[in-house]
Amino acid sequence: RSGKLTPSQVAKNIIAVLEDSDKSTPPLRAIVQWDQEQIMLMAEASTVRYRNKCTLSYLDGIPVCLKEEFKVVPYHHRVGTVYLGTEPETEDATVAKKLREAGAIIIGVSNMHELGTGTTGCNPNRYHKIPRNPYKPNHFTGGSSSGSAAAVAAGLCPVAIGTDGGGSVRIPASFCGVVGLKGTFGRISCHGSLPLSYSTVSVGPICTSVADAAIVYSILAEPDPLYPYGLKQPKATLSDMCAPDLKGLKLGVDWTFFKVPDAVCALPVLYSAVEHLQSLGASVVEVSLPEIEEVRVAHVICILSEMRDFLQPDFNKHFQEMNLETRANLALASQFTALDYITANRQRTRSMRFLQEIFTSVNCILTPAVACTAPRIYESDLLTGSSDLSFTARSMRFMQLGNFTGIPGLVVPIGYSAAGLPINFQVMAKWWDEAVLLRIGLKLEQFRYQTKKPSIYYDILA
């Protein structure tokens, strides 16, 4: 607004940075498709609006990227594969359209785990390659919104949009030390993204700060006639988000679930974060999350069965073109029966009822974000990919409840491991109550006494 900098200048910096990040050793591989002309067109239009003092929204002139799972004109809708999106897109997904209408500058589409079938972000195919964690380039970013989190952490853009069916926004945000919000199921339109799993996937922003996530959420969260699941939603608000303290809020913790067997190193910082929230006037209430193991199994049955169903033609026709891990996961999914799927959905009804009761006595549920820090990349991963089911299960431990029941979740960076890898904290709330997540998230952000600069970092304002 001061005129010291224009969106056009920032866009030129971003183009230089995108070229540099692709040529670095190893390449960052955060943004996999971008177009200089498109970026400059949007930036120049925004520059004129700033000059004439008629900006469209808080996002006017702000660089954003979208996960390749969304249709974005004029890019290829590959969804992490080599065989989809053979022609450039001619129609935007609803979120891409809304970002354009808000004046945001779409700098391209971001890398992702092939068809969203994993939590590492490992995608060795020729169009994608493996995105690198800006904190430690020999570690994974997490997935499946891998490039989105890497782009934000490395400074390419302060906002990226991802999808989350089993932690796919919150895991990479946590591994890359940035903020990730999974909206309530149906809150932000999925229209124009590949419908891989229709009952578990929510859309949400990955951002540098909680305030940024709140701004993006307030612009994207509303009913879309093209997306029936979100039509009956209450109006999105940011009520009490900036309250000076957390007085009156009850924070639910299931300590048995909270204690992660293999993350002993992270537990002290996680406990301190809970104490920090208490010091601001919130009270901690012990809760019991029932049937967590059943939730875990039922979520896997639901998400994999739905993906297997939707990808049946691909599995038959493009099996040889898929990564080995994708083939293995879809082959595993084909072992589930109709009876398994029905039983899993009965579990969903039970779990939602348990949560309804829990949310009568607490405003939110606190958990660690991920039960481990970002894993290492090995040479073989670059060639053949990676498949480690025990890691997948560990990384999804605190994610599945939100995907299975549709409640919203927010992850916020709170510190670093001894090896310098980010550690995030998660807050979940009842359906449609993203406002309380953002309120608590703002206070959690103040807990982290230092922000370490990633080893791959670009200052696009310089």
mmCIF file of N, CA, C and O in Angstrom, residues 190-256:
data_model
loop_
_atom_site.group_PDB
_atom_site.id
_atom_site.type_symbol
_atom_site.label_atom_id
_atom_site.label_comp_id
_atom_site.label_asym_id
_atom_site.label_seq_id
_atom_site.Cartn_x
_atom_site.Cartn_y
_atom_site.Cartn_z
ATOM 1 N N CYS A 190 -14.301 -28.450 -2.875
ATOM 2 C CA CYS A 190 -13.357 -29.369 -3.537
ATOM 3 C C CYS A 190 -13.624 -29.429 -5.039
ATOM 4 O O CYS A 190 -12.967 -30.198 -5.743
ATOM 5 N N HIS A 191 -14.593 -28.649 -5.529
ATOM 6 C CA HIS A 191 -14.942 -28.743 -6.952
ATOM 7 C C HIS A 191 -13.734 -28.385 -7.818
ATOM 8 O O HIS A 191 -13.094 -27.355 -7.611
ATOM 9 N N GLY A 192 -13.429 -29.259 -8.773
ATOM 10 C CA GLY A 192 -12.283 -29.007 -9.652
ATOM 11 C C GLY A 192 -11.005 -29.649 -9.159
ATOM 12 O O GLY A 192 -9.949 -29.502 -9.756
ATOM 13 N N SER A 193 -11.104 -30.394 -8.030
ATOM 14 C CA SER A 193 -9.953 -31.222 -7.650
ATOM 15 C C SER A 193 -10.352 -32.663 -7.961
ATOM 16 O O SER A 193 -11.536 -32.972 -8.027
ATOM 17 N N LEU A 194 -9.364 -33.522 -8.168
ATOM 18 C CA LEU A 194 -9.688 -34.905 -8.517
ATOM 19 C C LEU A 194 -10.363 -35.568 -7.309
ATOM 20 O O LEU A 194 -9.788 -35.578 -6.225
ATOM 21 N N PRO A 195 -11.581 -36.095 -7.449
ATOM 22 C CA PRO A 195 -12.309 -36.623 -6.277
ATOM 23 C C PRO A 195 -11.795 -37.995 -5.838
ATOM 24 O O PRO A 195 -12.469 -39.009 -5.971
ATOM 25 N N LEU A 196 -10.585 -38.014 -5.290
ATOM 26 C CA LEU A 196 -9.946 -39.288 -4.945
ATOM 27 C C LEU A 196 -10.677 -40.020 -3.827
ATOM 28 O O LEU A 196 -10.871 -41.221 -3.880
ATOM 29 N N SER A 197 -11.055 -39.290 -2.777
ATOM 30 C CA SER A 197 -11.811 -39.911 -1.672
ATOM 31 C C SER A 197 -12.867 -38.914 -1.238
ATOM 32 O O SER A 197 -12.555 -37.906 -0.620
ATOM 33 N N TYR A 198 -14.119 -39.190 -1.577
ATOM 34 C CA TYR A 198 -15.142 -38.150 -1.400
ATOM 35 C C TYR A 198 -15.569 -37.948 0.048
ATOM 36 O O TYR A 198 -16.132 -36.931 0.384
ATOM 37 N N SER A 199 -15.281 -38.903 0.968
ATOM 38 C CA SER A 199 -15.796 -38.738 2.336
ATOM 39 C C SER A 199 -14.739 -38.309 3.344
ATOM 40 O O SER A 199 -15.063 -38.052 4.502
ATOM 41 N N THR A 200 -13.462 -38.228 2.953
ATOM 42 C CA THR A 200 -12.415 -37.900 3.939
ATOM 43 C C THR A 200 -11.648 -36.621 3.617
ATOM 44 O O THR A 200 -10.949 -36.098 4.476
ATOM 45 N N VAL A 201 -11.773 -36.116 2.377
ATOM 46 C CA VAL A 201 -10.888 -35.023 1.938
ATOM 47 C C VAL A 201 -11.478 -33.647 2.239
ATOM 48 O O VAL A 201 -12.630 -33.372 1.922
ATOM 49 N N SER A 202 -10.661 -32.793 2.860
ATOM 50 C CA SER A 202 -10.994 -31.381 3.050
ATOM 51 C C SER A 202 -9.906 -30.553 2.400
ATOM 52 O O SER A 202 -8.774 -31.010 2.248
ATOM 53 N N VAL A 203 -10.253 -29.313 2.056
ATOM 54 C CA VAL A 203 -9.285 -28.392 1.456
ATOM 55 C C VAL A 203 -8.830 -27.411 2.533
ATOM 56 O O VAL A 203 -9.591 -27.087 3.445
ATOM 57 N N GLY A 204 -7.575 -26.948 2.427
ATOM 58 C CA GLY A 204 -7.125 -25.939 3.389
ATOM 59 C C GLY A 204 -5.841 -25.272 2.965
ATOM 60 O O GLY A 204 -5.115 -25.775 2.107
ATOM 61 N N PRO A 205 -5.560 -24.105 3.578
ATOM 62 C CA PRO A 205 -4.334 -23.373 3.246
ATOM 63 C C PRO A 205 -3.127 -23.816 4.071
ATOM 64 O O PRO A 205 -3.276 -24.237 5.226
ATOM 65 N N ILE A 206 -1.952 -23.713 3.467
ATOM 66 C CA ILE A 206 -0.667 -23.854 4.158
ATOM 67 C C ILE A 206 -0.043 -22.463 4.093
ATOM 68 O O ILE A 206 0.065 -21.884 3.006
ATOM 69 N N CYS A 207 0.303 -21.895 5.238
ATOM 70 C CA CYS A 207 0.734 -20.486 5.270
ATOM 71 C C CYS A 207 1.915 -20.272 6.198
ATOM 72 O O CYS A 207 2.245 -21.141 7.010
ATOM 73 N N THR A 208 2.490 -19.073 6.097
ATOM 74 C CA THR A 208 3.616 -18.737 6.974
ATOM 75 C C THR A 208 3.149 -18.374 8.373
ATOM 76 O O THR A 208 3.925 -18.419 9.309
ATOM 77 N N SER A 209 1.888 -17.971 8.533
ATOM 78 C CA SER A 209 1.417 -17.572 9.863
ATOM 79 C C SER A 209 -0.056 -17.907 10.027
ATOM 80 O O SER A 209 -0.769 -18.117 9.044
ATOM 81 N N VAL A 210 -0.519 -17.903 11.279
ATOM 82 C CA VAL A 210 -1.924 -18.187 11.571
ATOM 83 C C VAL A 210 -2.808 -17.065 11.018
ATOM 84 O O VAL A 210 -3.894 -17.316 10.483
ATOM 85 N N ALA A 211 -2.343 -15.815 11.124
ATOM 86 C CA ALA A 211 -3.129 -14.687 10.592
ATOM 87 C C ALA A 211 -3.342 -14.841 9.087
ATOM 88 O O ALA A 211 -4.450 -14.610 8.581
ATOM 89 N N ASP A 212 -2.286 -15.265 8.382
ATOM 90 C CA ASP A 212 -2.420 -15.487 6.932
ATOM 91 C C ASP A 212 -3.433 -16.595 6.648
ATOM 92 O O ASP A 212 -4.258 -16.485 5.737
ATOM 93 N N ALA A 213 -3.368 -17.664 7.443
ATOM 94 C CA ALA A 213 -4.312 -18.779 7.258
ATOM 95 C C ALA A 213 -5.745 -18.295 7.472
ATOM 96 O O ALA A 213 -6.666 -18.689 6.753
ATOM 97 N N ALA A 214 -5.937 -17.405 8.454
ATOM 98 C CA ALA A 214 -7.274 -16.873 8.743
ATOM 99 C C ALA A 214 -7.793 -16.046 7.571
ATOM 100 O O ALA A 214 -8.968 -16.140 7.190
ATOM 101 N N ILE A 215 -6.915 -15.241 6.965
ATOM 102 C CA ILE A 215 -7.314 -14.408 5.822
ATOM 103 C C ILE A 215 -7.736 -15.291 4.648
ATOM 104 O O ILE A 215 -8.794 -15.092 4.044
ATOM 105 N N VAL A 216 -6.911 -16.305 4.346
ATOM 106 C CA VAL A 216 -7.213 -17.191 3.215
ATOM 107 C C VAL A 216 -8.509 -17.962 3.488
ATOM 108 O O VAL A 216 -9.379 -18.071 2.619
ATOM 109 N N TYR A 217 -8.632 -18.463 4.715
ATOM 110 C CA TYR A 217 -9.834 -19.206 5.113
ATOM 111 C C TYR A 217 -11.083 -18.338 4.928
ATOM 112 O O TYR A 217 -12.091 -18.778 4.377
ATOM 113 N N SER A 218 -11.004 -17.081 5.369
ATOM 114 C CA SER A 218 -12.190 -16.212 5.293
ATOM 115 C C SER A 218 -12.597 -15.927 3.855
ATOM 116 O O SER A 218 -13.761 -15.664 3.572
ATOM 117 N N ILE A 219 -11.648 -16.017 2.932
ATOM 118 C CA ILE A 219 -11.962 -15.769 1.506
ATOM 119 C C ILE A 219 -12.485 -17.037 0.822
ATOM 120 O O ILE A 219 -13.353 -16.976 -0.043
ATOM 121 N N LEU A 220 -11.969 -18.208 1.231
ATOM 122 C CA LEU A 220 -12.331 -19.451 0.526
ATOM 123 C C LEU A 220 -13.519 -20.188 1.124
ATOM 124 O O LEU A 220 -14.155 -21.004 0.450
ATOM 125 N N ALA A 221 -13.804 -19.941 2.422
ATOM 126 C CA ALA A 221 -14.810 -20.753 3.114
ATOM 127 C C ALA A 221 -16.219 -20.224 2.889
ATOM 128 O O ALA A 221 -16.636 -19.276 3.545
ATOM 129 N N GLU A 222 -16.918 -20.818 1.959
ATOM 130 C CA GLU A 222 -18.339 -20.510 1.776
ATOM 131 C C GLU A 222 -18.965 -21.560 0.868
ATOM 132 O O GLU A 222 -18.258 -22.265 0.152
ATOM 133 N N PRO A 223 -20.307 -21.674 0.908
ATOM 134 C CA PRO A 223 -20.953 -22.697 0.080
ATOM 135 C C PRO A 223 -20.676 -22.477 -1.405
ATOM 136 O O PRO A 223 -20.548 -21.342 -1.861
ATOM 137 N N ASP A 224 -20.556 -23.589 -2.136
ATOM 138 C CA ASP A 224 -20.336 -23.564 -3.584
ATOM 139 C C ASP A 224 -21.438 -24.431 -4.207
ATOM 140 O O ASP A 224 -21.521 -25.623 -3.908
ATOM 141 N N PRO A 225 -22.292 -23.842 -5.059
ATOM 142 C CA PRO A 225 -23.371 -24.627 -5.678
ATOM 143 C C PRO A 225 -22.865 -25.876 -6.401
ATOM 144 O O PRO A 225 -23.600 -26.845 -6.581
ATOM 145 N N LEU A 226 -21.572 -25.876 -6.800
ATOM 146 C CA LEU A 226 -21.015 -27.018 -7.536
ATOM 147 C C LEU A 226 -20.474 -28.104 -6.596
ATOM 148 O O LEU A 226 -19.960 -29.113 -7.050
ATOM 149 N N TYR A 227 -20.572 -27.857 -5.275
ATOM 150 C CA TYR A 227 -20.004 -28.805 -4.310
ATOM 151 C C TYR A 227 -21.035 -29.069 -3.201
ATOM 152 O O TYR A 227 -21.094 -28.357 -2.202
ATOM 153 N N PRO A 228 -21.867 -30.101 -3.386
ATOM 154 C CA PRO A 228 -23.017 -30.297 -2.496
ATOM 155 C C PRO A 228 -22.693 -30.490 -1.015
ATOM 156 O O PRO A 228 -23.483 -30.123 -0.163
ATOM 157 N N TYR A 229 -21.499 -31.055 -0.690
ATOM 158 C CA TYR A 229 -21.211 -31.373 0.714
ATOM 159 C C TYR A 229 -21.158 -30.138 1.618
ATOM 160 O O TYR A 229 -21.312 -30.250 2.826
ATOM 161 N N GLY A 230 -20.895 -28.979 1.043
ATOM 162 C CA GLY A 230 -20.742 -27.788 1.906
ATOM 163 C C GLY A 230 -21.899 -26.824 1.846
ATOM 164 O O GLY A 230 -21.825 -25.718 2.394
ATOM 165 N N LEU A 231 -23.003 -27.210 1.211
ATOM 166 C CA LEU A 231 -24.092 -26.256 0.973
ATOM 167 C C LEU A 231 -24.786 -25.784 2.250
ATOM 168 O O LEU A 231 -25.241 -24.656 2.327
ATOM 169 N N LYS A 232 -24.885 -26.647 3.252
ATOM 170 C CA LYS A 232 -25.651 -26.295 4.457
ATOM 171 C C LYS A 232 -24.769 -25.694 5.574
ATOM 172 O O LYS A 232 -25.175 -25.644 6.725
ATOM 173 N N GLN A 233 -23.570 -25.269 5.252
ATOM 174 C CA GLN A 233 -22.654 -24.821 6.297
ATOM 175 C C GLN A 233 -23.071 -23.483 6.904
ATOM 176 O O GLN A 233 -23.604 -22.619 6.227
ATOM 177 N N PRO A 234 -22.793 -23.306 8.217
ATOM 178 C CA PRO A 234 -23.012 -21.985 8.823
ATOM 179 C C PRO A 234 -21.970 -20.993 8.306
ATOM 180 O O PRO A 234 -20.924 -21.400 7.798
ATOM 181 N N LYS A 235 -22.250 -19.706 8.438
ATOM 182 C CA LYS A 235 -21.327 -18.680 7.931
ATOM 183 C C LYS A 235 -19.975 -18.781 8.641
ATOM 184 O O LYS A 235 -19.916 -18.961 9.854
ATOM 185 N N ALA A 236 -18.907 -18.677 7.859
ATOM 186 C CA ALA A 236 -17.556 -18.707 8.441
ATOM 187 C C ALA A 236 -17.293 -17.374 9.144
ATOM 188 O O ALA A 236 -17.507 -16.318 8.562
ATOM 189 N N THR A 237 -16.842 -17.448 10.399
ATOM 190 C CA THR A 237 -16.518 -16.201 11.118
ATOM 191 C C THR A 237 -15.106 -16.316 11.686
ATOM 192 O O THR A 237 -14.530 -17.392 11.724
ATOM 193 N N LEU A 238 -14.591 -15.174 12.138
ATOM 194 C CA LEU A 238 -13.307 -15.172 12.847
ATOM 195 C C LEU A 238 -13.556 -14.613 14.247
ATOM 196 O O LEU A 238 -12.737 -13.879 14.792
ATOM 197 N N SER A 239 -14.721 -14.955 14.837
ATOM 198 C CA SER A 239 -15.133 -14.348 16.105
ATOM 199 C C SER A 239 -14.131 -14.641 17.223
ATOM 200 O O SER A 239 -13.645 -15.763 17.363
ATOM 201 N N ASP A 240 -13.833 -13.593 17.998
ATOM 202 C CA ASP A 240 -12.923 -13.677 19.166
ATOM 203 C C ASP A 240 -11.512 -14.112 18.800
ATOM 204 O O ASP A 240 -10.717 -14.424 19.690
ATOM 205 N N MET A 241 -11.188 -14.132 17.505
ATOM 206 C CA MET A 241 -9.873 -14.643 17.118
ATOM 207 C C MET A 241 -8.746 -13.841 17.780
ATOM 208 O O MET A 241 -7.724 -14.393 18.172
ATOM 209 N N CYS A 242 -8.959 -12.536 17.903
ATOM 210 C CA CYS A 242 -7.887 -11.681 18.441
ATOM 211 C C CYS A 242 -8.090 -11.345 19.916
ATOM 212 O O CYS A 242 -7.533 -10.360 20.413
ATOM 213 N N ALA A 243 -8.888 -12.156 20.628
ATOM 214 C CA ALA A 243 -9.066 -11.932 22.073
ATOM 215 C C ALA A 243 -7.694 -11.945 22.750
ATOM 216 O O ALA A 243 -6.813 -12.704 22.357
ATOM 217 N N PRO A 244 -7.504 -11.070 23.769
ATOM 218 C CA PRO A 244 -6.161 -10.947 24.363
ATOM 219 C C PRO A 244 -5.691 -12.187 25.122
ATOM 220 O O PRO A 244 -4.510 -12.376 25.336
ATOM 221 N N ASP A 245 -6.646 -13.047 25.528
ATOM 222 C CA ASP A 245 -6.247 -14.238 26.284
ATOM 223 C C ASP A 245 -7.141 -15.411 25.876
ATOM 224 O O ASP A 245 -7.906 -15.316 24.917
ATOM 225 N N LEU A 246 -7.031 -16.508 26.614
ATOM 226 C CA LEU A 246 -7.834 -17.706 26.307
ATOM 227 C C LEU A 246 -8.792 -18.034 27.452
ATOM 228 O O LEU A 246 -9.203 -19.177 27.623
ATOM 229 N N LYS A 247 -9.137 -17.008 28.254
ATOM 230 C CA LYS A 247 -10.022 -17.232 29.411
ATOM 231 C C LYS A 247 -11.337 -17.838 28.972
ATOM 232 O O LYS A 247 -11.924 -17.416 27.975
ATOM 233 N N GLY A 248 -11.772 -18.848 29.736
ATOM 234 C CA GLY A 248 -13.067 -19.463 29.442
ATOM 235 C C GLY A 248 -12.982 -20.649 28.495
ATOM 236 O O GLY A 248 -13.951 -21.387 28.330
ATOM 237 N N LEU A 249 -11.820 -20.832 27.851
ATOM 238 C CA LEU A 249 -11.705 -21.957 26.908
ATOM 239 C C LEU A 249 -11.263 -23.227 27.632
ATOM 240 O O LEU A 249 -10.372 -23.195 28.485
ATOM 241 N N LYS A 250 -11.895 -24.333 27.267
ATOM 242 C CA LYS A 250 -11.524 -25.630 27.847
ATOM 243 C C LYS A 250 -10.840 -26.466 26.774
ATOM 244 O O LYS A 250 -11.412 -26.707 25.707
ATOM 245 N N LEU A 251 -9.610 -26.867 27.056
ATOM 246 C CA LEU A 251 -8.804 -27.611 26.092
ATOM 247 C C LEU A 251 -8.769 -29.083 26.499
ATOM 248 O O LEU A 251 -8.292 -29.422 27.582
ATOM 249 N N GLY A 252 -9.271 -29.952 25.639
ATOM 250 C CA GLY A 252 -9.318 -31.378 25.944
ATOM 251 C C GLY A 252 -8.026 -32.081 25.556
ATOM 252 O O GLY A 252 -7.513 -31.866 24.459
ATOM 253 N N VAL A 253 -7.493 -32.888 26.467
ATOM 254 C CA VAL A 253 -6.289 -33.685 26.158
ATOM 255 C C VAL A 253 -6.512 -35.116 26.631
ATOM 256 O O VAL A 253 -6.880 -35.346 27.779
ATOM 257 N N ASP A 254 -6.292 -36.059 25.723
ATOM 258 C CA ASP A 254 -6.260 -37.473 26.091
ATOM 259 C C ASP A 254 -4.780 -37.830 26.235
ATOM 260 O O ASP A 254 -4.082 -38.064 25.241
ATOM 261 N N TRP A 255 -4.291 -37.841 27.486
ATOM 262 C CA TRP A 255 -2.840 -37.975 27.700
ATOM 263 C C TRP A 255 -2.293 -39.305 27.209
ATOM 264 O O TRP A 255 -1.150 -39.398 26.765
ATOM 265 N N THR A 256 -3.108 -40.361 27.279
ATOM 266 C CA THR A 256 -2.636 -41.677 26.804
ATOM 267 C C THR A 256 -2.367 -41.618 25.307
ATOM 268 O O THR A 256 -1.374 -42.134 24.811
#
